[in-house]
Coordinates of C-alpha atoms in Angstrom, one line a residue:
X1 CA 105.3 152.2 95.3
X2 CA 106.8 148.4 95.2
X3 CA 104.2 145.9 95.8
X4 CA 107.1 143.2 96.4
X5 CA 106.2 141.9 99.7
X6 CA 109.9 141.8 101.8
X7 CA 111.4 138.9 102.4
X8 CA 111.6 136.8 105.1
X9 CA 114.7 135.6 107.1
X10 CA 115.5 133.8 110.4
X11 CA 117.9 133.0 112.7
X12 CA 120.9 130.9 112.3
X13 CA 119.4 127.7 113.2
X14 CA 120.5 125.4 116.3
X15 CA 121.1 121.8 115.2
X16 CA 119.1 119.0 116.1
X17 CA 120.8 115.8 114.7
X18 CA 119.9 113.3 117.0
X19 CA 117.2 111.8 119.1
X20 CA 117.8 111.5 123.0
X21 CA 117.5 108.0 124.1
X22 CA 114.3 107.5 126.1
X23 CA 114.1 105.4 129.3
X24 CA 111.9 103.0 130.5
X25 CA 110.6 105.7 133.3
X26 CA 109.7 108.0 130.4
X27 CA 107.8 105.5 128.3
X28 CA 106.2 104.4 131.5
X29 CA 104.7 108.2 132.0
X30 CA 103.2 108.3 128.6
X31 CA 101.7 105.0 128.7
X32 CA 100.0 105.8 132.2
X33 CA 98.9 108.6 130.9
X34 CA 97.2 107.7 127.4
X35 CA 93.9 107.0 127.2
X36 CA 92.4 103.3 127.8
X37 CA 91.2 103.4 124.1
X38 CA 91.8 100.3 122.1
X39 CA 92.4 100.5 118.0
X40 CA 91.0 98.0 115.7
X41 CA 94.7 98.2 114.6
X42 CA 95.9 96.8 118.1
X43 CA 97.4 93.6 118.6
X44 CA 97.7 93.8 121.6
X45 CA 94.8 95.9 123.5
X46 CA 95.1 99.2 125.4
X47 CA 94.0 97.8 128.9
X48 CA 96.2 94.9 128.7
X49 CA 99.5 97.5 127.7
X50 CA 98.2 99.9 130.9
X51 CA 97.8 97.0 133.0
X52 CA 101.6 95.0 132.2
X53 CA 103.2 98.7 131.7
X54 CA 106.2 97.6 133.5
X55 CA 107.0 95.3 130.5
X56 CA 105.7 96.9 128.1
X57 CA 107.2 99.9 128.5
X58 CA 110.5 97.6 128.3
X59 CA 109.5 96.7 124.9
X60 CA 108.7 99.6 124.0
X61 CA 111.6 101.4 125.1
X62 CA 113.6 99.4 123.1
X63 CA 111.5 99.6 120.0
X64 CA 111.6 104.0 120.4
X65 CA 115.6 103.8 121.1
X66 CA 116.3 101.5 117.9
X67 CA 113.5 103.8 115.4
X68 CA 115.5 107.0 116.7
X69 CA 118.9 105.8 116.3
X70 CA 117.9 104.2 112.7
X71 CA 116.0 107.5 111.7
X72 CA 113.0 104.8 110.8
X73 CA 109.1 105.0 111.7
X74 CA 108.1 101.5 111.7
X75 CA 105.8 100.3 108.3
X76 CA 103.3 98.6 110.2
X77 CA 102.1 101.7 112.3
X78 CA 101.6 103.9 109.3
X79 CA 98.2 102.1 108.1
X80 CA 94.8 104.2 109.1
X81 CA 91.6 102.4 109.9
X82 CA 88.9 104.9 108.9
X83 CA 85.9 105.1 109.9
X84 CA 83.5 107.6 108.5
X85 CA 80.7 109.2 111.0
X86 CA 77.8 111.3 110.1
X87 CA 78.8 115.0 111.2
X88 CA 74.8 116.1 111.9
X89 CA 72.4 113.7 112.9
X90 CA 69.2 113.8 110.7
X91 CA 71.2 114.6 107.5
X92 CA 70.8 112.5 104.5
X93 CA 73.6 109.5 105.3
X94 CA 73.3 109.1 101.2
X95 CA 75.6 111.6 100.9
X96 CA 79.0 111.4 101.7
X97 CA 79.4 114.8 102.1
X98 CA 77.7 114.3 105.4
X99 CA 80.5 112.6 106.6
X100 CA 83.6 113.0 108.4
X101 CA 86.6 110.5 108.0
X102 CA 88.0 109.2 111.3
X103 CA 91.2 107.5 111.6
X104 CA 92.5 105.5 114.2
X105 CA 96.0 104.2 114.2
X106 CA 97.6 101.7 116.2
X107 CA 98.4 102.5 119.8
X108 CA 102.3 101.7 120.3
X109 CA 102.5 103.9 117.4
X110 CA 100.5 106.5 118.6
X111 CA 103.0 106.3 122.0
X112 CA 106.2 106.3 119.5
X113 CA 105.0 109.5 118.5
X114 CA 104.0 111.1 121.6
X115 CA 107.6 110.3 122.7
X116 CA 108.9 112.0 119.6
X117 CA 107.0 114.9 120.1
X118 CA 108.0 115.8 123.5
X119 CA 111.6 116.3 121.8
X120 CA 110.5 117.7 119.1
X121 CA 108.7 120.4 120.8
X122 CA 111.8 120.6 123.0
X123 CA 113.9 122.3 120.6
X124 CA 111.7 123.8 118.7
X125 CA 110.1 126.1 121.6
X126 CA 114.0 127.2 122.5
X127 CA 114.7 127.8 118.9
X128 CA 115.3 131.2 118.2
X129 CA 113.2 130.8 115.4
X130 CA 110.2 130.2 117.1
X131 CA 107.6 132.8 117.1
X132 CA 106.4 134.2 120.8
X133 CA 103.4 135.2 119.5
X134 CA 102.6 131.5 118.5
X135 CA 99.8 129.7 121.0
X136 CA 98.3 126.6 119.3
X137 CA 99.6 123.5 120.8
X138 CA 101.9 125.2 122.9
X139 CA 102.1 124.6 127.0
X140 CA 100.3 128.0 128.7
X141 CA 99.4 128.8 125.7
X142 CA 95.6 128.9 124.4
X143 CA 92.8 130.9 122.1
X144 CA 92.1 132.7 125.1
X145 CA 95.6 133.9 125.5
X146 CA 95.9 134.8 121.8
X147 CA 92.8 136.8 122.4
X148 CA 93.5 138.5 125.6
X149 CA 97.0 139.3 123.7
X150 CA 94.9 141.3 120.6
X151 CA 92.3 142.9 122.6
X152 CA 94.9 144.2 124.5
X153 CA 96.8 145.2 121.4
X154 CA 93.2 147.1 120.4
X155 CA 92.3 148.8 123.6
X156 CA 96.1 150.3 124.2
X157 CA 95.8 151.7 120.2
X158 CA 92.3 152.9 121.2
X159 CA 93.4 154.4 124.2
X160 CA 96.3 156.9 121.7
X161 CA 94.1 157.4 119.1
X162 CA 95.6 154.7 116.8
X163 CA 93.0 153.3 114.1
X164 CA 93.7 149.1 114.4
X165 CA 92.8 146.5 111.4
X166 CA 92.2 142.9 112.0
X167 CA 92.8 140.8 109.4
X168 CA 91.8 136.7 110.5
X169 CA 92.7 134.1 107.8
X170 CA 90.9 130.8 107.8
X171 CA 92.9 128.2 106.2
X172 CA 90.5 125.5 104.4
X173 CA 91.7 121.6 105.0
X174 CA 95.0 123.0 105.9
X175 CA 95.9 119.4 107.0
X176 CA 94.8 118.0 103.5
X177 CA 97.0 120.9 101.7
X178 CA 100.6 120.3 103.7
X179 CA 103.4 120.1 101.4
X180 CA 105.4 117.3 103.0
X181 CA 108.8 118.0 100.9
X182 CA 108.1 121.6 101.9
X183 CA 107.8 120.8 105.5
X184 CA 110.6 119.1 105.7
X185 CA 112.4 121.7 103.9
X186 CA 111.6 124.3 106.5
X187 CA 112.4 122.0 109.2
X188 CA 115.8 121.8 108.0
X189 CA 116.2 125.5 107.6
X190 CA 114.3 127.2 110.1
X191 CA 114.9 124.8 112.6
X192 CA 118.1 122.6 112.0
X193 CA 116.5 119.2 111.5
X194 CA 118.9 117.3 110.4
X195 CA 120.4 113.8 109.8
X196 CA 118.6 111.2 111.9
X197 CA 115.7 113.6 112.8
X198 CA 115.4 114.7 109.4
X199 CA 115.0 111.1 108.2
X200 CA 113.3 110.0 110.9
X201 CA 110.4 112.6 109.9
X202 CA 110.6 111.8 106.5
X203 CA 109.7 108.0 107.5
X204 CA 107.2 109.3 109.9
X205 CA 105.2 111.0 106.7
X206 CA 106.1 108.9 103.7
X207 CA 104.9 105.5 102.8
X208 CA 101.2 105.5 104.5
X209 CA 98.0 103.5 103.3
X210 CA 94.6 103.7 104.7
X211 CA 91.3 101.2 104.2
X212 CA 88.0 102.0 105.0
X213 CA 85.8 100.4 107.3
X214 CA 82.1 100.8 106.5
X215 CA 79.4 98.1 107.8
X216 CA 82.2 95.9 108.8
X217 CA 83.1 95.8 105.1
X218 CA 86.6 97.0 104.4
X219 CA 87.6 99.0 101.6
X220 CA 91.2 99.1 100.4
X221 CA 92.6 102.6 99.5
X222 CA 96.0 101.5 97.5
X223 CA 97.6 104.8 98.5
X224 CA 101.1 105.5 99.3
X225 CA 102.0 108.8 100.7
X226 CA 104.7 110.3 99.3
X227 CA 107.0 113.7 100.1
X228 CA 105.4 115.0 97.4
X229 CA 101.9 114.2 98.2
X230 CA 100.1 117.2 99.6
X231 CA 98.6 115.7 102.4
X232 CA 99.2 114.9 106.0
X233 CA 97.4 111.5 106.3
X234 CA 95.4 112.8 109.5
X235 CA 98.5 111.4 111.4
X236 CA 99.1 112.7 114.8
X237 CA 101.5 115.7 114.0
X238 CA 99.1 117.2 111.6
X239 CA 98.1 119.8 113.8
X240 CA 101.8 120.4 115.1
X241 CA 103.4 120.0 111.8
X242 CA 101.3 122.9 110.4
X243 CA 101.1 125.1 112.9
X244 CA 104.9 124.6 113.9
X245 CA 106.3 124.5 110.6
X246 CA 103.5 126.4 107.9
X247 CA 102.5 129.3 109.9
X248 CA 104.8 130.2 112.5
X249 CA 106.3 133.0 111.0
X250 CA 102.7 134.9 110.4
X251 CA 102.5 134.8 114.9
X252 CA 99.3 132.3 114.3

């Protein structure tokens, strides 16, 4: 009896070369509707950005249209401010394993990528590569639809005398383990990333630095991410990048 596992193939993939230029209207919408939360990385604060969104949704328009057409993520948006927070209180704050690393980015950043996303998730969701089964980060899709999808699944095996196994993986630090070269690898292959959205990614997830901020006190980290470097900075699309790209072909 082979114990080769078989081997995995997918669709022809549907190209996605190009970024969709984005309108004033549409950055408009996602600046309305982002939280009034202001970023130590900010030059310009939150409020002030919500309250003069008619221009700055001008500038910013502009400043998505030229990143997209140049396949560039913009160098001075990819530095992390973090800010470590004691996960329990009462634990012993000597020990930094007590802690849990925040990061906050800088917030015409943060709408760059939320206008990136939308298109991302645009193709990818009508990619015939895209699993059904898949629910996290996924519009009418949830944990309780995965689990009213396998209890089903159970109950109908019960009902014809079927024995069921469950078998739940936990995936430790999955954003701290991402393979970026890999990632971008499968975005290429599984779902036709290519050209300025394949460089424009690569941009997004190379070339990032972090400091810490601890009492006021800042601590440099002289780190530059590479497409090598297993790790996905805590950046916005960690949660997207993995689940989209690592484990869609499991049905996570």
């Amino acid at each position: 009896m082979s114990s080769a596992l078989p081997d995995i193939t997918f669709d022809t993939a549907v190209h996605f070369d190009h970024f969709d230029t984005v309108s004033e209207l549409i950055v408009k919408r996602v600046i309305d509707i982002c939280p009034c939360k202001t970023s130590p990385l900010d030059l310009v604060p939150m409020w002030i950005i919500k309250e003069c969104s008619d221009v700055f949704s001008f500038l910013i328009c502009r400043l998505a249209n030229l990143s997209f057409s140049e396949g560039v993520f913009p160098e001075v948006f990819k530095v992390g401010h973090v800010i470590p927070l004691v996960k329990k209180p009462g634990t012993d704050v000597s020990d930094p394993a007590n802690y849990r690393p925040v990061t906050q980015l800088n917030s015409i950043g943060k709408i760059l990528e939320k206008l990136t996303q939308k298109q991302l998730m645009r193709h990818i969701s009508l990619s015939p590569n895209c699993n059904n089964f898949h629910s996290a980060y996924r519009t009418m899709h949830s944990t309780e639809t995965a689990m009213t999808k396998v209890v089903n699944d159970l109950l109908l095996a019960a009902d014809i005398g079927c024995p069921s196994i469950l078998l739940s993986l936990d995936i430790s630090a999955a954003f701290d383990t991402l393979d970026h070269a890999r990632l971008l690898q499968r975005a290429t292959e599984v779902f036709g990333f290519t050209r300025n959205v394949y460089d424009w990614l690569g941009s997004y997830l190379s070339g990032r630095s972090s400091y810490v901020s601890v009492g006021g006190v800042y601590w440099c980290l002289l780190c530059r991410y590479k497409l090598h470097n297993r790790r996905s900075s805590r950046v916005r699309f960690g949660p997207l990048t993995v689940s989209r790209f690592s484990l869609h072909q499991s049905g996570a």
